[in-house]
Short mmCIF file of C-alpha atoms in Angstrom, two decimals:
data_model
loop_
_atom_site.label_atom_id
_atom_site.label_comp_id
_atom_site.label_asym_id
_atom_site.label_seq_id
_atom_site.Cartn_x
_atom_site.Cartn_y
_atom_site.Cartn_z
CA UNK A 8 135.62 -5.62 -9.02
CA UNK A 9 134.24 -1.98 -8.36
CA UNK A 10 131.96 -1.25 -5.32
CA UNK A 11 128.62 -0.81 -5.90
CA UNK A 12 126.92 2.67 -5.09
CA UNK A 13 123.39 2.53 -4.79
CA UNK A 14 120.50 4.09 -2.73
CA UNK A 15 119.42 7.68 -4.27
CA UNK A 16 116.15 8.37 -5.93
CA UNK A 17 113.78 11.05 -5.64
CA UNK A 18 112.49 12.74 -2.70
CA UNK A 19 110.83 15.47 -1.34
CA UNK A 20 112.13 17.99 0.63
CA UNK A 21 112.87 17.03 3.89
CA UNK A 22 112.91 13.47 3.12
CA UNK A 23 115.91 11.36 3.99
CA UNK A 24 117.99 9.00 1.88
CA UNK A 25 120.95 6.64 2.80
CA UNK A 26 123.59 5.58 0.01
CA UNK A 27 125.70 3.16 0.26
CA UNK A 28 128.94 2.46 -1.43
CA UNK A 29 129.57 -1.34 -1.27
CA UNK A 30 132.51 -3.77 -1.92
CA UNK A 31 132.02 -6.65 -2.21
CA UNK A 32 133.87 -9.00 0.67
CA UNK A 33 134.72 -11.65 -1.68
CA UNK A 34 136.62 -9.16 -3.62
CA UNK A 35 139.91 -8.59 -0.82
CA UNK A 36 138.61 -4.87 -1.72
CA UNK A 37 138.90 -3.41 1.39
CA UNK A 38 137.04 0.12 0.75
CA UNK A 39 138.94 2.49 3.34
CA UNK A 40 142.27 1.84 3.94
CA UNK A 41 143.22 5.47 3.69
CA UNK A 42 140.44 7.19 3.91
CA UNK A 43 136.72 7.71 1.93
CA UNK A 44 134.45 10.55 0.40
CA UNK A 45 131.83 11.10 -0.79
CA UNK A 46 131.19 13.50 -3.75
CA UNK A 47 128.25 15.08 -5.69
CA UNK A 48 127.90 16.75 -8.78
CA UNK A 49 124.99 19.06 -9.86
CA UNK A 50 123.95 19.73 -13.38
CA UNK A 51 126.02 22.50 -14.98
CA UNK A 52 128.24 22.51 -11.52
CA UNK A 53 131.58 21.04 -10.64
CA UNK A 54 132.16 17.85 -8.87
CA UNK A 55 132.26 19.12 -5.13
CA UNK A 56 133.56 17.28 -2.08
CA UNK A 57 130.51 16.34 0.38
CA UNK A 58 132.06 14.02 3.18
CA UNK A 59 135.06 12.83 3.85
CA UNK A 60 136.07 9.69 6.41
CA UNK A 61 139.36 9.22 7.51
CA UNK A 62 140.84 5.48 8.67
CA UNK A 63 141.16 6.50 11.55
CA UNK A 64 137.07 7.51 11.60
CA UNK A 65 137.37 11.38 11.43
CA UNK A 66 134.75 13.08 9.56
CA UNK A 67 134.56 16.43 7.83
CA UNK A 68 131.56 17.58 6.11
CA UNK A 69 131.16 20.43 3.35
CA UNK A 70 129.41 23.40 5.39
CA UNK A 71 126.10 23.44 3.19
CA UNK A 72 125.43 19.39 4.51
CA UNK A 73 126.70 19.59 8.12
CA UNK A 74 124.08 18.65 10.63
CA UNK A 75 122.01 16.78 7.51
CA UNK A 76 124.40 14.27 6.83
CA UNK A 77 126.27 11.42 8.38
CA UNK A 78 129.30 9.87 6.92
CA UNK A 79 130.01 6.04 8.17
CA UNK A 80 131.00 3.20 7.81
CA UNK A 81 130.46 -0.96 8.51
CA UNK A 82 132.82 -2.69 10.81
CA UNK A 83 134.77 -4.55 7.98
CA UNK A 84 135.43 -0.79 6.64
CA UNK A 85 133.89 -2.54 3.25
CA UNK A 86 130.98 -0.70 2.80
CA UNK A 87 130.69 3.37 3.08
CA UNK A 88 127.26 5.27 3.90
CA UNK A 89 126.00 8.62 3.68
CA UNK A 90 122.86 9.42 5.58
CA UNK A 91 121.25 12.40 4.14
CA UNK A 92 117.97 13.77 6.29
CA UNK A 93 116.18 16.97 5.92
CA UNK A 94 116.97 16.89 2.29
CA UNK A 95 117.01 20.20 0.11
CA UNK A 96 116.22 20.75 -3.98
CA UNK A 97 120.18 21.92 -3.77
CA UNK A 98 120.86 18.91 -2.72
CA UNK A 99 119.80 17.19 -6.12
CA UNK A 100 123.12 16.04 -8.28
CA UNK A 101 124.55 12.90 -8.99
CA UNK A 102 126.55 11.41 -5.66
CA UNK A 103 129.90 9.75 -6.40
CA UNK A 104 132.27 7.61 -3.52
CA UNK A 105 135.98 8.33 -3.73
CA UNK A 106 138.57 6.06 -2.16
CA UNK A 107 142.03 8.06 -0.76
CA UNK A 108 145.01 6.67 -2.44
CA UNK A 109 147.74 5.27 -0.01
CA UNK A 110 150.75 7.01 -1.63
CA UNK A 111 151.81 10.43 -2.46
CA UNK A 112 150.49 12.44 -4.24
CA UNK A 113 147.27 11.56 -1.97
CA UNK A 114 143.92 12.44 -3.88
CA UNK A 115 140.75 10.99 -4.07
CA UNK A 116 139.76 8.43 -6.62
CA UNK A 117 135.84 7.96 -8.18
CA UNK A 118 134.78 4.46 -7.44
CA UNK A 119 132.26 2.61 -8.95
CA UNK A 120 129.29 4.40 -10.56
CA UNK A 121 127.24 7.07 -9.33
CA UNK A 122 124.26 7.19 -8.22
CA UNK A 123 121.23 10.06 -8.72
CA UNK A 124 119.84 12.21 -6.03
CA UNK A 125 116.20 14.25 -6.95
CA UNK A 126 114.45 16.66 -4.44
CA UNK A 127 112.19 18.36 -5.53
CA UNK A 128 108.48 19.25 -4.69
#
């Protein structure tokens, strides 16, 4: 069973959203085990890296969202957030979660579906 992203929608700017990427605990699905993203891609753009959030809870953040967004996490490390305040119209793109693969070659893996982002006046 794939997580379930959810919580974009359309905002103005400077509004806040908060997505959530959610397995379900029923599932044994255990979301970060080696580490979660998040990702966004823009119309006509290229899938870009937003967030990342290690297992051992280090965060990195792509320079254009650092101080606006938050990367976290629940205590059962089953369900990944992204706080996004003080949103901007370049903000607006569909928002993917990735889950790090355990083995080499490490890369990111798209989970579950995406889920749309709007800001705009």
């Amino acid at each position: 069973v794939q997580p379930v992203v959810s919580g974009g929608g359309s905002v103005l700017p400077g509004g806040s959203l908060k997505l959530s990427c959610a397995a379900s605990e029923y599932s044994g699905y255990l979301l970060n085990t080696c580490g979660m993203a998040w990702y966004r891609q823009a119309p006509g753009k290229e899938r870009e890296l937003v967030a990342r959030l290690t297992a051992e809870g280090t965060t990195t953040y792509t320079e254009s969202v650092e101080g606006r967004f938050t990367i976290s996490q629940n205590d059962n490390k089953n369900e990944l957030y992204l706080q996004m305040n003080n949103l901007k119209p370049e903000d607006t793109a569909t928002y993917y979660c990735a889950k790090r693969t355990c083995r080499v070659p490490y890369k990111d893996e798209i989970v579950g579906q995406g889920t749309q982002v709007a800001v705009s006046s």
